[in-house]
Tab-separated table of C-alpha atoms in Angstrom:
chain	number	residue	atom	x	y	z
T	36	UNK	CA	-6.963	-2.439	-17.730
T	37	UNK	CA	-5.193	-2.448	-14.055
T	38	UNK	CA	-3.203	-5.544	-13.200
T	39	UNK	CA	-4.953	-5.606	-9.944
T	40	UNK	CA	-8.614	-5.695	-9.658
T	41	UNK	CA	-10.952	-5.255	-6.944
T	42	UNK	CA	-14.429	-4.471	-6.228
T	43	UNK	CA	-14.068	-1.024	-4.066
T	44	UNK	CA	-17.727	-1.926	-2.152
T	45	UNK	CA	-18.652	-0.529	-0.043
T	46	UNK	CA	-19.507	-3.251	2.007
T	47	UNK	CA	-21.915	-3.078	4.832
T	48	UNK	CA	-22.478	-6.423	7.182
T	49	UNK	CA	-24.174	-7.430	10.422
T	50	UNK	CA	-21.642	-8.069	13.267
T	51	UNK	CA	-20.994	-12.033	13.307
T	52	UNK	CA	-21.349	-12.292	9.248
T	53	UNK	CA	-18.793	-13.881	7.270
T	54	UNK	CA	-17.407	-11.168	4.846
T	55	UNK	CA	-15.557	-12.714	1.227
T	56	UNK	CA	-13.502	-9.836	-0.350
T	57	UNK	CA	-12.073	-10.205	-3.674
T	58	UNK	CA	-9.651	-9.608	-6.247
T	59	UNK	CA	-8.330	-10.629	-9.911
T	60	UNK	CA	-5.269	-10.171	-10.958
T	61	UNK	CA	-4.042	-10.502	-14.671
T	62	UNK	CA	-0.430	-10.631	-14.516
T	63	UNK	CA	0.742	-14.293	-14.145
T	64	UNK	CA	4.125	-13.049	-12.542
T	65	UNK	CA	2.490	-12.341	-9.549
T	66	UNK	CA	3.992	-14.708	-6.832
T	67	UNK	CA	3.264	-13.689	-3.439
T	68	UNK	CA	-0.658	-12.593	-2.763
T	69	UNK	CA	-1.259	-10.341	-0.087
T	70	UNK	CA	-4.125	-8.721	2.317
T	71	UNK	CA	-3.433	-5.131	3.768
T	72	UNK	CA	-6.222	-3.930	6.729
T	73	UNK	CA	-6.356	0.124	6.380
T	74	UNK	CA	-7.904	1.755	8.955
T	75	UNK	CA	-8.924	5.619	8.439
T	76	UNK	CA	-5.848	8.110	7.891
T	77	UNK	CA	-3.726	5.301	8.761
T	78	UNK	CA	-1.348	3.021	6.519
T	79	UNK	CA	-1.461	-0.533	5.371
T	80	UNK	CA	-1.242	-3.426	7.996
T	81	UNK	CA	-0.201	-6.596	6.288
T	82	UNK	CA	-2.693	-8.930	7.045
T	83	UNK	CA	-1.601	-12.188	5.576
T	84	UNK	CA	0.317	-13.851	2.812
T	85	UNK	CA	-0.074	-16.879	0.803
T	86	UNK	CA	2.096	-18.166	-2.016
T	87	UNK	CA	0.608	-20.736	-3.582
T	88	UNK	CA	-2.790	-21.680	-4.753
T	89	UNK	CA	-5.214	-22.960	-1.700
T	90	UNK	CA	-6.285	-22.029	1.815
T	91	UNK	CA	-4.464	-20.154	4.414
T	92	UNK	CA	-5.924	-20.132	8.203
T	93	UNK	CA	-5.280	-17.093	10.580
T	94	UNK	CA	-7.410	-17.311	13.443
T	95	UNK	CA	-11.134	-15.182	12.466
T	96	UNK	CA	-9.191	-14.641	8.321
T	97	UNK	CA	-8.410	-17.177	5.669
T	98	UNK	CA	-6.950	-16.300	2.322
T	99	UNK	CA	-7.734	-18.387	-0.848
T	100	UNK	CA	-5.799	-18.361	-4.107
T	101	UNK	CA	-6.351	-19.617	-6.831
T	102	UNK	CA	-3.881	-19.278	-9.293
T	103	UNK	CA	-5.111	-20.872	-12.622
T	104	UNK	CA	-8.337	-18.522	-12.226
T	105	UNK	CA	-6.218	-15.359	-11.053
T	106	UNK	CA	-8.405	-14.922	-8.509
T	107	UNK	CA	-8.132	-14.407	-4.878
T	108	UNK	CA	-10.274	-14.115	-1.980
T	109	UNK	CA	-10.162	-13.136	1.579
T	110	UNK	CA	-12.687	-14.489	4.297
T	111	UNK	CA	-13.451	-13.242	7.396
T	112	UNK	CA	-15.540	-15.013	9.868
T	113	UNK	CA	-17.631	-14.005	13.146
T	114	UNK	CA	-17.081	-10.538	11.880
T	115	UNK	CA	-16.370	-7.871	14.561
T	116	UNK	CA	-17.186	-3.591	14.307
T	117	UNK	CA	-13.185	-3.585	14.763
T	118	UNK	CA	-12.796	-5.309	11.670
T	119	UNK	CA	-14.456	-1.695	9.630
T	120	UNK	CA	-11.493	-0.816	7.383
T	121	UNK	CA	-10.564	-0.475	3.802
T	122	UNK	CA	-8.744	-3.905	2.941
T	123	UNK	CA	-6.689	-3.949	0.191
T	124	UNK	CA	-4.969	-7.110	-2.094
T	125	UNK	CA	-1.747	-6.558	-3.213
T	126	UNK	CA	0.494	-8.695	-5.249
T	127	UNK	CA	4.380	-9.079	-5.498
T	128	UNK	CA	6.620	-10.394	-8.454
T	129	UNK	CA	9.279	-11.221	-6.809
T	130	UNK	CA	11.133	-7.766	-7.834
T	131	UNK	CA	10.419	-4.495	-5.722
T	132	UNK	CA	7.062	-3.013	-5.372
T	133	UNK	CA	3.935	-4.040	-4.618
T	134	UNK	CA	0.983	-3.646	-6.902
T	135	UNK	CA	-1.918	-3.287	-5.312
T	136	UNK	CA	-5.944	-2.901	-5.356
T	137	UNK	CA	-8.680	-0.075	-5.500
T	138	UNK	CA	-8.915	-1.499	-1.699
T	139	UNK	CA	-12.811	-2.413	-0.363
T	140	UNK	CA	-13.954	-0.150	2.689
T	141	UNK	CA	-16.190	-2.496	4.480
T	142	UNK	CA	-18.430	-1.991	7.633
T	143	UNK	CA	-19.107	-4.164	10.284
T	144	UNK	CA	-22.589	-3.076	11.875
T	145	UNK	CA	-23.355	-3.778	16.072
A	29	UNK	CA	9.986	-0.977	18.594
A	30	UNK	CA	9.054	2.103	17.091
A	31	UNK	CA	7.234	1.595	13.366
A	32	UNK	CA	7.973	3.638	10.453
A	33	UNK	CA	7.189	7.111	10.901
A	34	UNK	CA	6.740	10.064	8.282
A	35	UNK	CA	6.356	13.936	8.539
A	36	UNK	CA	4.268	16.423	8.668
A	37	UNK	CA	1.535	14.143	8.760
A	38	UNK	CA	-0.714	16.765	6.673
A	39	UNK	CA	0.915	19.458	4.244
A	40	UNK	CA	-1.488	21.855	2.396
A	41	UNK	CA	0.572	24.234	-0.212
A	42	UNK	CA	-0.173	26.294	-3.028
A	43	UNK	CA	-0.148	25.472	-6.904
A	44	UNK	CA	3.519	26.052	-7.825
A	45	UNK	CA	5.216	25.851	-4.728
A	46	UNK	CA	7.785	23.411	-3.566
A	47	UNK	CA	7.299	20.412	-0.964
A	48	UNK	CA	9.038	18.347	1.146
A	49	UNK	CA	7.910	14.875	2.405
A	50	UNK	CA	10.441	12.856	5.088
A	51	UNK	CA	10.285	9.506	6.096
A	52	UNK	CA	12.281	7.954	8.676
A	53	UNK	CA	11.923	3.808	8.479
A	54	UNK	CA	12.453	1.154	10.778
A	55	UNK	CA	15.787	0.854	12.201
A	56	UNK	CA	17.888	-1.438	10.900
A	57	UNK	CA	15.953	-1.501	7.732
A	58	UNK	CA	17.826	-1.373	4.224
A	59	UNK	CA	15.046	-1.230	1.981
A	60	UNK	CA	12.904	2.288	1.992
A	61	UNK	CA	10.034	2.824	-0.509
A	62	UNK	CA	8.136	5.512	-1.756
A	63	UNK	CA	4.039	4.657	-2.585
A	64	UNK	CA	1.343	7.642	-3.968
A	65	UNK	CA	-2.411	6.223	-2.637
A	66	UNK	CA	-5.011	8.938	-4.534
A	67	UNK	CA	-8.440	9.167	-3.274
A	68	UNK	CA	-10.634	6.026	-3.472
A	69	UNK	CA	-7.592	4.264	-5.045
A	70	UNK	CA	-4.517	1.513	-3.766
A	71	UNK	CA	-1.236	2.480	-3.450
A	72	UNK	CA	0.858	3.099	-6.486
A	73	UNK	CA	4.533	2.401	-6.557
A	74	UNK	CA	7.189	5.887	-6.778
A	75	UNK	CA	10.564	4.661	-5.982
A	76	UNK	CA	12.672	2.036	-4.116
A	77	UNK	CA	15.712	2.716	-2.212
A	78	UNK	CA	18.413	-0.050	-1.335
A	79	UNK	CA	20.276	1.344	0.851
A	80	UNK	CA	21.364	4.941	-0.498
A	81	UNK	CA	20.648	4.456	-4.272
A	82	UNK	CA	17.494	4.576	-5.870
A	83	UNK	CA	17.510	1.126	-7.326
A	84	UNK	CA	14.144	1.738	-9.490
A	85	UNK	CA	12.121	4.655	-9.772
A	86	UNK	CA	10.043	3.534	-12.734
A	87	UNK	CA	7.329	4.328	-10.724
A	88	UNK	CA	7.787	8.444	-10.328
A	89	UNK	CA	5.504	10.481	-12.533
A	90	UNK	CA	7.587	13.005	-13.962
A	91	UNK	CA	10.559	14.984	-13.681
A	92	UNK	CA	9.299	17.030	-10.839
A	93	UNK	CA	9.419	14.818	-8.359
A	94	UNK	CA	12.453	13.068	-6.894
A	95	UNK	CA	13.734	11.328	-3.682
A	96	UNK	CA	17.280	10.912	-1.734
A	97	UNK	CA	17.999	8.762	1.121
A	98	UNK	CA	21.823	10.027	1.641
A	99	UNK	CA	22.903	8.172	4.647
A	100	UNK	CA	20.514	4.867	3.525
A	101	UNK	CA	18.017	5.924	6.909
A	102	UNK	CA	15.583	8.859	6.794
A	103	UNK	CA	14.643	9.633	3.414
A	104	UNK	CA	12.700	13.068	0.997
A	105	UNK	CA	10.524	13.411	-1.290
A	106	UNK	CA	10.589	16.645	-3.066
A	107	UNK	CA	7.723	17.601	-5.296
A	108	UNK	CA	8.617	21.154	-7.112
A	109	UNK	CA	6.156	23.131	-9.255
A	110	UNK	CA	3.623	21.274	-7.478
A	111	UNK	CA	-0.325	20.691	-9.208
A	112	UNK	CA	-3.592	20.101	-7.983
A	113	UNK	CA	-3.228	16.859	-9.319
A	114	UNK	CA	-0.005	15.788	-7.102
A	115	UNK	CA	-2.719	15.835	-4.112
A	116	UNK	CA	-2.873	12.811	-2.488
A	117	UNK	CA	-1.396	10.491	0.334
A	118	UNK	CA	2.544	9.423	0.655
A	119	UNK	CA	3.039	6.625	2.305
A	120	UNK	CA	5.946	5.337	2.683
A	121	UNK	CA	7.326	1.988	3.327
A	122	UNK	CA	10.302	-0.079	4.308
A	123	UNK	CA	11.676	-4.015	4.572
A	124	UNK	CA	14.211	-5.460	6.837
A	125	UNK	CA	16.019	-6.160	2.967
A	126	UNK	CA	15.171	-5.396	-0.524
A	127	UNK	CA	13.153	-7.937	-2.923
A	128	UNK	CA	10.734	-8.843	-0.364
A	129	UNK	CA	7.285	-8.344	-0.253
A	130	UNK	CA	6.698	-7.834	3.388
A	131	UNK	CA	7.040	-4.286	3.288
A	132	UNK	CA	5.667	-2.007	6.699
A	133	UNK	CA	3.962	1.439	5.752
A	134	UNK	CA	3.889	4.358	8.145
A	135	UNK	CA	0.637	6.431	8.295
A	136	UNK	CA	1.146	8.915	5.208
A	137	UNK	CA	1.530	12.523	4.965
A	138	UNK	CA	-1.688	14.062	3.271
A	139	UNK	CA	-0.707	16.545	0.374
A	140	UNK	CA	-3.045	19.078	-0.700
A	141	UNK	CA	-2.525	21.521	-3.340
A	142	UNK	CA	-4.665	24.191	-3.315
């Protein structure tokens, strides 16, 4: 079983949907949660970061956590076509590397 | 200022043959690490660099692959006797300092091995 799990979609939504992409995780090290945006042949763009367990806001994006489930989440509202990438979750220990998701690709239809 | 950037940007070889991936990080940047993302799958973890030591490369699959960063800037990674299954995408990333988890990824360099 990966430490890092996450549905790889895809997903396909109407422009102006609210997209929820998730992950669980099953390493209880994990301190720092991340979201990565990947556009095609491109690499990782850190989205946002949250630390502990609740809500963090970023304009359109707000990441959940939730630690005593191991399970995070990643909203996006008023989705746009520009949003159509492969996010990814990643998760940090507080060491070196970063462990990471399968990543979701998800489409934003016009 | 200029992000981190990696070269060739594709490299297609043949079973066998060696390879040769640079990456040149963000200035100023002491931290330098080496990620393998396979089709339809996140990035995996090689090898982290603090400035010109490899400070953990738990994460490199074997003996034929290995990485130097001699002057703690650009760094290589050199695959030898490469296999079909060493075919996928190298990013590589790096952090203003080590132990941090805001790392910046350039865009990969696509390996092939045919």
């Amino acid at each position: 079983q990966k430490e890092v799990e996450q549905d790889p979609g895809p997903l396909s939504v109407p422009e102006g949907a609210i997209v929820s992409l998730n992950c669980t995780y099953s390493n209880s090290a994990f301190q720092y949660f991340m979201w990565y945006r990947q556009y095609s042949r491109k690499g990782p763009e850190l989205l946002m970061y949250t630390y502990s367990s609740g809500n963090k806001e970023d304009g359109r994006f707000t990441a959940q956590v939730d630690k005593s489930s191991k399970y995070i989440s990643l909203f996006i509202r008023d989705s746009q076509p520009s949003d159509s990438a492969t996010y990814l979750c990643a998760m940090w220990t507080g060491a070196n590397n970063l462990f990471f998701g399968t990543g979701t690709r998800l489409t934003v239809i016009p | 200022g200029a992000g981190v950037s990696q070269t060739p940007s594709n490299k297609v070889t043949e079973k066998g043959k060696y390879v040769e991936l640079r990456c040149d990080p963000i200035s100023g940047h002491t931290a330098l690490y080496w990620y393998r993302q396979s089709l339809g799958q996140g990035p995996e973890f090689l090898i982290y660099f603090q400035g010109t030591g490899a400070a953990d490369d738990s994460g490199l699959p074997n003996d034929r692959f290995f990485a130097v960063r001699p002057e703690g800037s650009v760094s290589t990674l050199k695959i030898q006797r490469t296999e079909r299954g060493d075919s996928a995408v190298y990013l590589c990333a790096s952090s203003l300092s080590g132990g941090t988890y805001e790392q910046y990824f350039g865009p990969g360099t696509r390996l092939t091995v045919t």
